[in-house]
């Protein structure tokens, strides 16, 4: 896209700017999380704007949002690149995530209805069966069920601010770096055990037990993936 074309697009599309920013933000974020844009890679504005189909103005705003989330970093000469995260960064994020998830579980314990708790129990059982029957190959179905499990808890927790913090500041770096697969079956089996304990706490309407089990569940990821840190 030439400078003249970019300026014309900026002029014509000002009324659609918020929508264009959202489109650019979602696309860039997805590419980063999926690994299409890798840590340390530059973000050439003209090339990315043309690829997404927006002008450079909304692209810059989208990059600014990703920078605020920690997914993008600014290097010398104001050059933006995909952020890199150290092992220490990842561990700290996992510890903070545990606190937020624990609070959500505590809130959900007294808000979930009987049907929702039964659904969580079924999800937990299905994850366990998948791992038992398929081992490492269970990962895709396990991930889908796990997302549903935690999403159900967050809906009941009714904490949009906490969920927003988790989605932006805490989840992103963990997803960017990906999970270590050397102990994948062990990780999923351990998660299943904690899921059962969390559901039992919900069945007992025990907020503090739900909090404790959720925190332990999240912190167990550190033990699984970074055993040298424990």
PDB file of C-alpha atoms in Angstrom:
ATOM      1  CA  UNK A   1       0.000   0.000   0.000  1.00  0.00           C
ATOM      2  CA  UNK A   2       1.535   3.365  -1.074  1.00  0.00           C
ATOM      3  CA  UNK A   3       1.654   6.415   1.215  1.00  0.00           C
ATOM      4  CA  UNK A   4      -1.029   8.078  -0.913  1.00  0.00           C
ATOM      5  CA  UNK A   5      -3.274   5.017  -0.685  1.00  0.00           C
ATOM      6  CA  UNK A   6      -2.672   4.803   3.059  1.00  0.00           C
ATOM      7  CA  UNK A   7      -3.594   8.459   3.567  1.00  0.00           C
ATOM      8  CA  UNK A   8      -6.712   8.084   1.441  1.00  0.00           C
ATOM      9  CA  UNK A   9      -7.741   4.977   3.405  1.00  0.00           C
ATOM     10  CA  UNK A  10      -7.185   6.870   6.652  1.00  0.00           C
ATOM     11  CA  UNK A  11      -9.389   9.729   5.445  1.00  0.00           C
ATOM     12  CA  UNK A  12     -12.181   7.550   4.116  1.00  0.00           C
ATOM     13  CA  UNK A  13     -12.232   5.080   6.975  1.00  0.00           C
ATOM     14  CA  UNK A  14     -12.081   7.319  10.034  1.00  0.00           C
ATOM     15  CA  UNK A  15     -15.673   6.520  10.966  1.00  0.00           C
ATOM     16  CA  UNK A  16     -14.804   2.830  10.912  1.00  0.00           C
ATOM     17  CA  UNK A  17     -11.603   3.273  12.902  1.00  0.00           C
ATOM     18  CA  UNK A  18     -12.702   1.439  16.081  1.00  0.00           C
ATOM     19  CA  UNK A  19     -13.843  -1.558  14.029  1.00  0.00           C
ATOM     20  CA  UNK A  20     -10.606  -1.557  12.023  1.00  0.00           C
ATOM     21  CA  UNK A  21      -8.551  -1.389  15.208  1.00  0.00           C
ATOM     22  CA  UNK A  22     -10.434  -4.398  16.591  1.00  0.00           C
ATOM     23  CA  UNK A  23      -9.873  -6.360  13.383  1.00  0.00           C
ATOM     24  CA  UNK A  24      -6.156  -5.579  13.352  1.00  0.00           C
ATOM     25  CA  UNK A  25      -5.828  -6.323  17.067  1.00  0.00           C
ATOM     26  CA  UNK A  26      -7.551  -9.700  16.814  1.00  0.00           C
ATOM     27  CA  UNK A  27      -5.539 -10.749  13.772  1.00  0.00           C
ATOM     28  CA  UNK A  28      -2.166  -9.728  15.198  1.00  0.00           C
ATOM     29  CA  UNK A  29      -2.932 -11.304  18.548  1.00  0.00           C
ATOM     30  CA  UNK A  30      -3.987 -14.562  16.909  1.00  0.00           C
ATOM     31  CA  UNK A  31      -0.849 -14.656  14.760  1.00  0.00           C
ATOM     32  CA  UNK A  32       1.344 -14.090  17.814  1.00  0.00           C
ATOM     33  CA  UNK A  33      -0.410 -16.673  19.962  1.00  0.00           C
ATOM     34  CA  UNK A  34      -0.393 -19.245  17.168  1.00  0.00           C
ATOM     35  CA  UNK A  35       3.268 -18.637  16.411  1.00  0.00           C
ATOM     36  CA  UNK A  36       2.869 -17.138  12.939  1.00  0.00           C
ATOM     37  CA  UNK A  37       4.664 -14.116  14.380  1.00  0.00           C
ATOM     38  CA  UNK A  38       7.473 -15.325  16.632  1.00  0.00           C
ATOM     39  CA  UNK A  39       9.302 -13.775  19.578  1.00  0.00           C
ATOM     40  CA  UNK A  40      11.732 -11.076  18.464  1.00  0.00           C
ATOM     41  CA  UNK A  41      10.159 -10.698  15.011  1.00  0.00           C
ATOM     42  CA  UNK A  42       9.627  -7.168  13.753  1.00  0.00           C
ATOM     43  CA  UNK A  43       6.193  -5.767  12.939  1.00  0.00           C
ATOM     44  CA  UNK A  44       6.455  -3.825   9.637  1.00  0.00           C
ATOM     45  CA  UNK A  45       3.432  -1.567   9.595  1.00  0.00           C
ATOM     46  CA  UNK A  46       2.917  -1.225   5.845  1.00  0.00           C
ATOM     47  CA  UNK A  47       3.237  -4.955   5.213  1.00  0.00           C
ATOM     48  CA  UNK A  48       0.950  -5.975   8.074  1.00  0.00           C
ATOM     49  CA  UNK A  49      -1.653  -3.304   7.264  1.00  0.00           C
ATOM     50  CA  UNK A  50      -1.872  -4.567   3.686  1.00  0.00           C
ATOM     51  CA  UNK A  51      -2.035  -8.170   4.843  1.00  0.00           C
ATOM     52  CA  UNK A  52      -4.899  -7.462   7.255  1.00  0.00           C
ATOM     53  CA  UNK A  53      -6.683  -5.033   4.939  1.00  0.00           C
ATOM     54  CA  UNK A  54      -6.603  -1.915   7.106  1.00  0.00           C
ATOM     55  CA  UNK A  55      -4.719   1.359   7.012  1.00  0.00           C
ATOM     56  CA  UNK A  56      -1.650   2.036   9.148  1.00  0.00           C
ATOM     57  CA  UNK A  57      -3.549   4.165  11.684  1.00  0.00           C
ATOM     58  CA  UNK A  58      -5.683   1.339  13.144  1.00  0.00           C
ATOM     59  CA  UNK A  59      -2.699  -1.002  12.851  1.00  0.00           C
ATOM     60  CA  UNK A  60      -0.620   1.323  15.060  1.00  0.00           C
ATOM     61  CA  UNK A  61      -3.437   1.467  17.625  1.00  0.00           C
ATOM     62  CA  UNK A  62      -3.712  -2.329  17.596  1.00  0.00           C
ATOM     63  CA  UNK A  63       0.032  -2.631  18.169  1.00  0.00           C
ATOM     64  CA  UNK A  64      -0.324  -0.176  21.056  1.00  0.00           C
ATOM     65  CA  UNK A  65      -2.970  -2.397  22.669  1.00  0.00           C
ATOM     66  CA  UNK A  66      -0.773  -5.461  22.268  1.00  0.00           C
ATOM     67  CA  UNK A  67       2.129  -3.536  23.763  1.00  0.00           C
ATOM     68  CA  UNK A  68      -0.003  -2.682  26.813  1.00  0.00           C
ATOM     69  CA  UNK A  69      -0.758  -6.408  27.181  1.00  0.00           C
ATOM     70  CA  UNK A  70       2.914  -7.299  27.025  1.00  0.00           C
ATOM     71  CA  UNK A  71       2.745  -9.185  23.732  1.00  0.00           C
ATOM     72  CA  UNK A  72       4.668  -6.512  21.838  1.00  0.00           C
ATOM     73  CA  UNK A  73       7.829  -4.682  22.885  1.00  0.00           C
ATOM     74  CA  UNK A  74       9.460  -1.531  21.565  1.00  0.00           C
ATOM     75  CA  UNK A  75      13.131  -1.642  20.642  1.00  0.00           C
ATOM     76  CA  UNK A  76      15.502   1.144  19.715  1.00  0.00           C
ATOM     77  CA  UNK A  77      14.399   3.588  17.041  1.00  0.00           C
ATOM     78  CA  UNK A  78      10.769   2.944  18.051  1.00  0.00           C
ATOM     79  CA  UNK A  79      10.705  -0.410  16.289  1.00  0.00           C
ATOM     80  CA  UNK A  80       8.027  -2.798  17.555  1.00  0.00           C
ATOM     81  CA  UNK A  81       8.740  -6.516  17.815  1.00  0.00           C
ATOM     82  CA  UNK A  82       6.945  -9.550  19.225  1.00  0.00           C
ATOM     83  CA  UNK A  83       7.880  -9.710  22.904  1.00  0.00           C
ATOM     84  CA  UNK A  84      10.152 -12.389  24.300  1.00  0.00           C
ATOM     85  CA  UNK A  85       9.563 -13.961  27.736  1.00  0.00           C
ATOM     86  CA  UNK A  86      12.130 -15.589  29.956  1.00  0.00           C
ATOM     87  CA  UNK A  87      11.564 -18.646  32.108  1.00  0.00           C
ATOM     88  CA  UNK A  88      11.396 -16.359  35.145  1.00  0.00           C
ATOM     89  CA  UNK A  89       8.691 -14.280  33.424  1.00  0.00           C
ATOM     90  CA  UNK A  90       6.661 -17.376  32.708  1.00  0.00           C
ATOM     91  CA  UNK A  91       6.885 -18.682  36.268  1.00  0.00           C
ATOM     92  CA  UNK A  92       5.871 -15.312  37.723  1.00  0.00           C
ATOM     93  CA  UNK A  93       2.879 -15.152  35.392  1.00  0.00           C
ATOM     94  CA  UNK A  94       1.814 -18.666  36.383  1.00  0.00           C
ATOM     95  CA  UNK A  95       1.989 -17.690  40.060  1.00  0.00           C
ATOM     96  CA  UNK A  96      -0.136 -14.579  39.493  1.00  0.00           C
ATOM     97  CA  UNK A  97      -2.578 -16.554  37.362  1.00  0.00           C
ATOM     98  CA  UNK A  98      -3.025 -19.004  40.250  1.00  0.00           C
ATOM     99  CA  UNK A  99      -4.150 -16.188  42.559  1.00  0.00           C
ATOM    100  CA  UNK A 100      -6.699 -14.837  40.061  1.00  0.00           C
ATOM    101  CA  UNK A 101      -8.063 -18.292  39.234  1.00  0.00           C
ATOM    102  CA  UNK A 102      -8.293 -19.110  42.944  1.00  0.00           C
ATOM    103  CA  UNK A 103     -10.374 -16.027  43.602  1.00  0.00           C
ATOM    104  CA  UNK A 104     -12.707 -16.977  40.747  1.00  0.00           C
ATOM    105  CA  UNK A 105     -13.158 -20.483  42.157  1.00  0.00           C
ATOM    106  CA  UNK A 106     -13.969 -19.100  45.598  1.00  0.00           C
ATOM    107  CA  UNK A 107     -16.609 -16.791  44.139  1.00  0.00           C
ATOM    108  CA  UNK A 108     -18.058 -19.548  41.976  1.00  0.00           C
ATOM    109  CA  UNK A 109     -18.436 -21.974  44.891  1.00  0.00           C
ATOM    110  CA  UNK A 110     -21.539 -20.196  46.187  1.00  0.00           C
ATOM    111  CA  UNK A 111     -22.864 -19.079  42.806  1.00  0.00           C
ATOM    112  CA  UNK A 112     -22.868 -22.268  40.725  1.00  0.00           C
ATOM    113  CA  UNK A 113     -26.238 -24.005  40.530  1.00  0.00           C
ATOM    114  CA  UNK A 114     -26.644 -27.759  40.849  1.00  0.00           C
ATOM    115  CA  UNK A 115     -26.877 -28.258  37.095  1.00  0.00           C
ATOM    116  CA  UNK A 116     -23.640 -26.359  36.494  1.00  0.00           C
ATOM    117  CA  UNK A 117     -21.823 -28.361  39.160  1.00  0.00           C
ATOM    118  CA  UNK A 118     -23.056 -31.588  37.592  1.00  0.00           C
ATOM    119  CA  UNK A 119     -21.792 -30.338  34.224  1.00  0.00           C
ATOM    120  CA  UNK A 120     -18.368 -29.611  35.735  1.00  0.00           C
ATOM    121  CA  UNK A 121     -18.268 -33.129  37.184  1.00  0.00           C
ATOM    122  CA  UNK A 122     -19.080 -34.587  33.777  1.00  0.00           C
ATOM    123  CA  UNK A 123     -16.400 -32.462  32.100  1.00  0.00           C
ATOM    124  CA  UNK A 124     -13.895 -33.636  34.681  1.00  0.00           C
ATOM    125  CA  UNK A 125     -14.846 -37.271  34.084  1.00  0.00           C
ATOM    126  CA  UNK A 126     -14.614 -36.872  30.318  1.00  0.00           C
ATOM    127  CA  UNK A 127     -11.129 -35.375  30.574  1.00  0.00           C
ATOM    128  CA  UNK A 128     -10.008 -38.244  32.779  1.00  0.00           C
ATOM    129  CA  UNK A 129     -11.411 -40.850  30.382  1.00  0.00           C
ATOM    130  CA  UNK A 130      -9.731 -39.178  27.412  1.00  0.00           C
ATOM    131  CA  UNK A 131      -6.325 -39.201  29.086  1.00  0.00           C
ATOM    132  CA  UNK A 132      -6.729 -42.779  30.316  1.00  0.00           C
ATOM    133  CA  UNK A 133      -7.730 -44.059  26.881  1.00  0.00           C
ATOM    134  CA  UNK A 134      -5.520 -41.945  24.611  1.00  0.00           C
ATOM    135  CA  UNK A 135      -2.546 -40.682  26.641  1.00  0.00           C
ATOM    136  CA  UNK A 136      -0.711 -37.788  24.962  1.00  0.00           C
ATOM    137  CA  UNK A 137      -3.062 -38.033  21.978  1.00  0.00           C
ATOM    138  CA  UNK A 138      -5.874 -36.798  24.223  1.00  0.00           C
ATOM    139  CA  UNK A 139      -4.482 -33.288  24.191  1.00  0.00           C
ATOM    140  CA  UNK A 140      -6.891 -31.689  21.653  1.00  0.00           C
ATOM    141  CA  UNK A 141     -10.058 -32.972  23.353  1.00  0.00           C
ATOM    142  CA  UNK A 142      -8.552 -32.362  26.791  1.00  0.00           C
ATOM    143  CA  UNK A 143      -7.795 -28.734  25.899  1.00  0.00           C
ATOM    144  CA  UNK A 144     -11.325 -28.189  24.582  1.00  0.00           C
ATOM    145  CA  UNK A 145     -12.938 -29.684  27.687  1.00  0.00           C
ATOM    146  CA  UNK A 146     -10.530 -27.846  29.960  1.00  0.00           C
ATOM    147  CA  UNK A 147     -11.446 -24.508  28.386  1.00  0.00           C
ATOM    148  CA  UNK A 148     -15.128 -25.283  28.927  1.00  0.00           C
ATOM    149  CA  UNK A 149     -14.431 -26.320  32.529  1.00  0.00           C
ATOM    150  CA  UNK A 150     -12.694 -23.063  33.418  1.00  0.00           C
ATOM    151  CA  UNK A 151     -15.090 -20.928  31.369  1.00  0.00           C
ATOM    152  CA  UNK A 152     -18.013 -22.339  33.375  1.00  0.00           C
ATOM    153  CA  UNK A 153     -16.279 -21.353  36.604  1.00  0.00           C
ATOM    154  CA  UNK A 154     -15.553 -17.853  35.342  1.00  0.00           C
ATOM    155  CA  UNK A 155     -19.158 -17.324  34.244  1.00  0.00           C
ATOM    156  CA  UNK A 156     -20.361 -18.275  37.704  1.00  0.00           C
ATOM    157  CA  UNK A 157     -17.683 -16.131  39.371  1.00  0.00           C
ATOM    158  CA  UNK A 158     -19.178 -13.061  37.652  1.00  0.00           C
ATOM    159  CA  UNK A 159     -15.867 -11.199  37.720  1.00  0.00           C
ATOM    160  CA  UNK A 160     -15.387  -9.529  34.321  1.00  0.00           C
ATOM    161  CA  UNK A 161     -12.481  -7.428  35.580  1.00  0.00           C
ATOM    162  CA  UNK A 162     -10.621 -10.476  36.858  1.00  0.00           C
ATOM    163  CA  UNK A 163     -11.334 -12.359  33.657  1.00  0.00           C
ATOM    164  CA  UNK A 164     -10.066  -9.443  31.588  1.00  0.00           C
ATOM    165  CA  UNK A 165      -6.827  -9.304  33.587  1.00  0.00           C
ATOM    166  CA  UNK A 166      -6.377 -13.027  33.137  1.00  0.00           C
ATOM    167  CA  UNK A 167      -7.041 -12.902  29.407  1.00  0.00           C
ATOM    168  CA  UNK A 168      -4.700 -10.016  28.659  1.00  0.00           C
ATOM    169  CA  UNK A 169      -1.903  -9.692  31.187  1.00  0.00           C
ATOM    170  CA  UNK A 170      -1.588 -13.279  32.390  1.00  0.00           C
ATOM    171  CA  UNK A 171      -2.569 -15.756  29.708  1.00  0.00           C
ATOM    172  CA  UNK A 172      -0.736 -14.265  26.776  1.00  0.00           C
ATOM    173  CA  UNK A 173       2.916 -14.947  27.580  1.00  0.00           C
ATOM    174  CA  UNK A 174       2.163 -18.527  28.630  1.00  0.00           C
ATOM    175  CA  UNK A 175       0.442 -19.159  25.318  1.00  0.00           C
ATOM    176  CA  UNK A 176       3.203 -17.472  23.326  1.00  0.00           C
ATOM    177  CA  UNK A 177       5.867 -19.700  24.824  1.00  0.00           C
ATOM    178  CA  UNK A 178       3.693 -22.786  24.526  1.00  0.00           C
ATOM    179  CA  UNK A 179       3.630 -25.710  26.908  1.00  0.00           C
ATOM    180  CA  UNK A 180       6.377 -28.240  27.333  1.00  0.00           C
ATOM    181  CA  UNK A 181       5.222 -31.625  26.063  1.00  0.00           C
ATOM    182  CA  UNK A 182       7.846 -33.865  27.655  1.00  0.00           C
ATOM    183  CA  UNK A 183       5.508 -34.559  30.568  1.00  0.00           C
ATOM    184  CA  UNK A 184       2.198 -33.924  28.825  1.00  0.00           C
ATOM    185  CA  UNK A 185       0.408 -37.038  30.096  1.00  0.00           C
ATOM    186  CA  UNK A 186       1.611 -36.366  33.620  1.00  0.00           C
ATOM    187  CA  UNK A 187       0.396 -32.776  33.384  1.00  0.00           C
ATOM    188  CA  UNK A 188      -3.064 -33.798  32.154  1.00  0.00           C
ATOM    189  CA  UNK A 189      -3.414 -36.553  34.749  1.00  0.00           C
ATOM    190  CA  UNK A 190      -2.492 -34.147  37.525  1.00  0.00           C
ATOM    191  CA  UNK A 191      -4.974 -31.598  36.182  1.00  0.00           C
ATOM    192  CA  UNK A 192      -7.723 -34.236  36.227  1.00  0.00           C
ATOM    193  CA  UNK A 193      -7.050 -34.986  39.893  1.00  0.00           C
ATOM    194  CA  UNK A 194      -7.297 -31.297  40.792  1.00  0.00           C
ATOM    195  CA  UNK A 195     -10.433 -30.863  38.699  1.00  0.00           C
ATOM    196  CA  UNK A 196     -12.134 -33.598  40.715  1.00  0.00           C
ATOM    197  CA  UNK A 197     -11.065 -31.915  43.970  1.00  0.00           C
ATOM    198  CA  UNK A 198     -12.316 -28.533  42.792  1.00  0.00           C
ATOM    199  CA  UNK A 199     -15.704 -29.964  41.835  1.00  0.00           C
ATOM    200  CA  UNK A 200     -15.937 -31.689  45.234  1.00  0.00           C
ATOM    201  CA  UNK A 201     -15.365 -28.313  46.882  1.00  0.00           C
ATOM    202  CA  UNK A 202     -18.147 -26.836  44.745  1.00  0.00           C
ATOM    203  CA  UNK A 203     -20.464 -29.680  45.725  1.00  0.00           C
ATOM    204  CA  UNK A 204     -19.736 -28.871  49.379  1.00  0.00           C
ATOM    205  CA  UNK A 205     -20.186 -25.126  48.720  1.00  0.00           C
ATOM    206  CA  UNK A 206     -16.769 -24.640  50.358  1.00  0.00           C
ATOM    207  CA  UNK A 207     -15.288 -21.418  48.991  1.00  0.00           C
ATOM    208  CA  UNK A 208     -11.947 -21.626  50.765  1.00  0.00           C
ATOM    209  CA  UNK A 209     -11.399 -25.233  49.755  1.00  0.00           C
ATOM    210  CA  UNK A 210     -12.266 -24.338  46.160  1.00  0.00           C
ATOM    211  CA  UNK A 211      -9.780 -21.476  46.262  1.00  0.00           C
ATOM    212  CA  UNK A 212      -7.024 -23.636  47.740  1.00  0.00           C
ATOM    213  CA  UNK A 213      -7.498 -26.460  45.252  1.00  0.00           C
ATOM    214  CA  UNK A 214      -7.592 -24.099  42.273  1.00  0.00           C
ATOM    215  CA  UNK A 215      -4.419 -22.327  43.409  1.00  0.00           C
ATOM    216  CA  UNK A 216      -2.698 -25.680  43.917  1.00  0.00           C
ATOM    217  CA  UNK A 217      -3.914 -26.804  40.494  1.00  0.00           C
ATOM    218  CA  UNK A 218      -2.415 -23.780  38.753  1.00  0.00           C
ATOM    219  CA  UNK A 219       0.839 -23.899  40.724  1.00  0.00           C
ATOM    220  CA  UNK A 220       1.227 -27.589  39.889  1.00  0.00           C
ATOM    221  CA  UNK A 221       2.025 -26.505  36.329  1.00  0.00           C
ATOM    222  CA  UNK A 222       5.255 -25.026  37.631  1.00  0.00           C
ATOM    223  CA  UNK A 223       6.162 -28.325  39.272  1.00  0.00           C
ATOM    224  CA  UNK A 224       5.373 -30.193  36.056  1.00  0.00           C
ATOM    225  CA  UNK A 225       7.126 -27.936  33.582  1.00  0.00           C
ATOM    226  CA  UNK A 226       9.897 -26.448  35.706  1.00  0.00           C
ATOM    227  CA  UNK A 227      10.843 -29.167  38.224  1.00  0.00           C
ATOM    228  CA  UNK A 228      14.236 -27.557  38.785  1.00  0.00           C
ATOM    229  CA  UNK A 229      12.457 -24.555  40.331  1.00  0.00           C
ATOM    230  CA  UNK A 230      10.785 -26.618  43.080  1.00  0.00           C
TER     231      UNK A 230
END
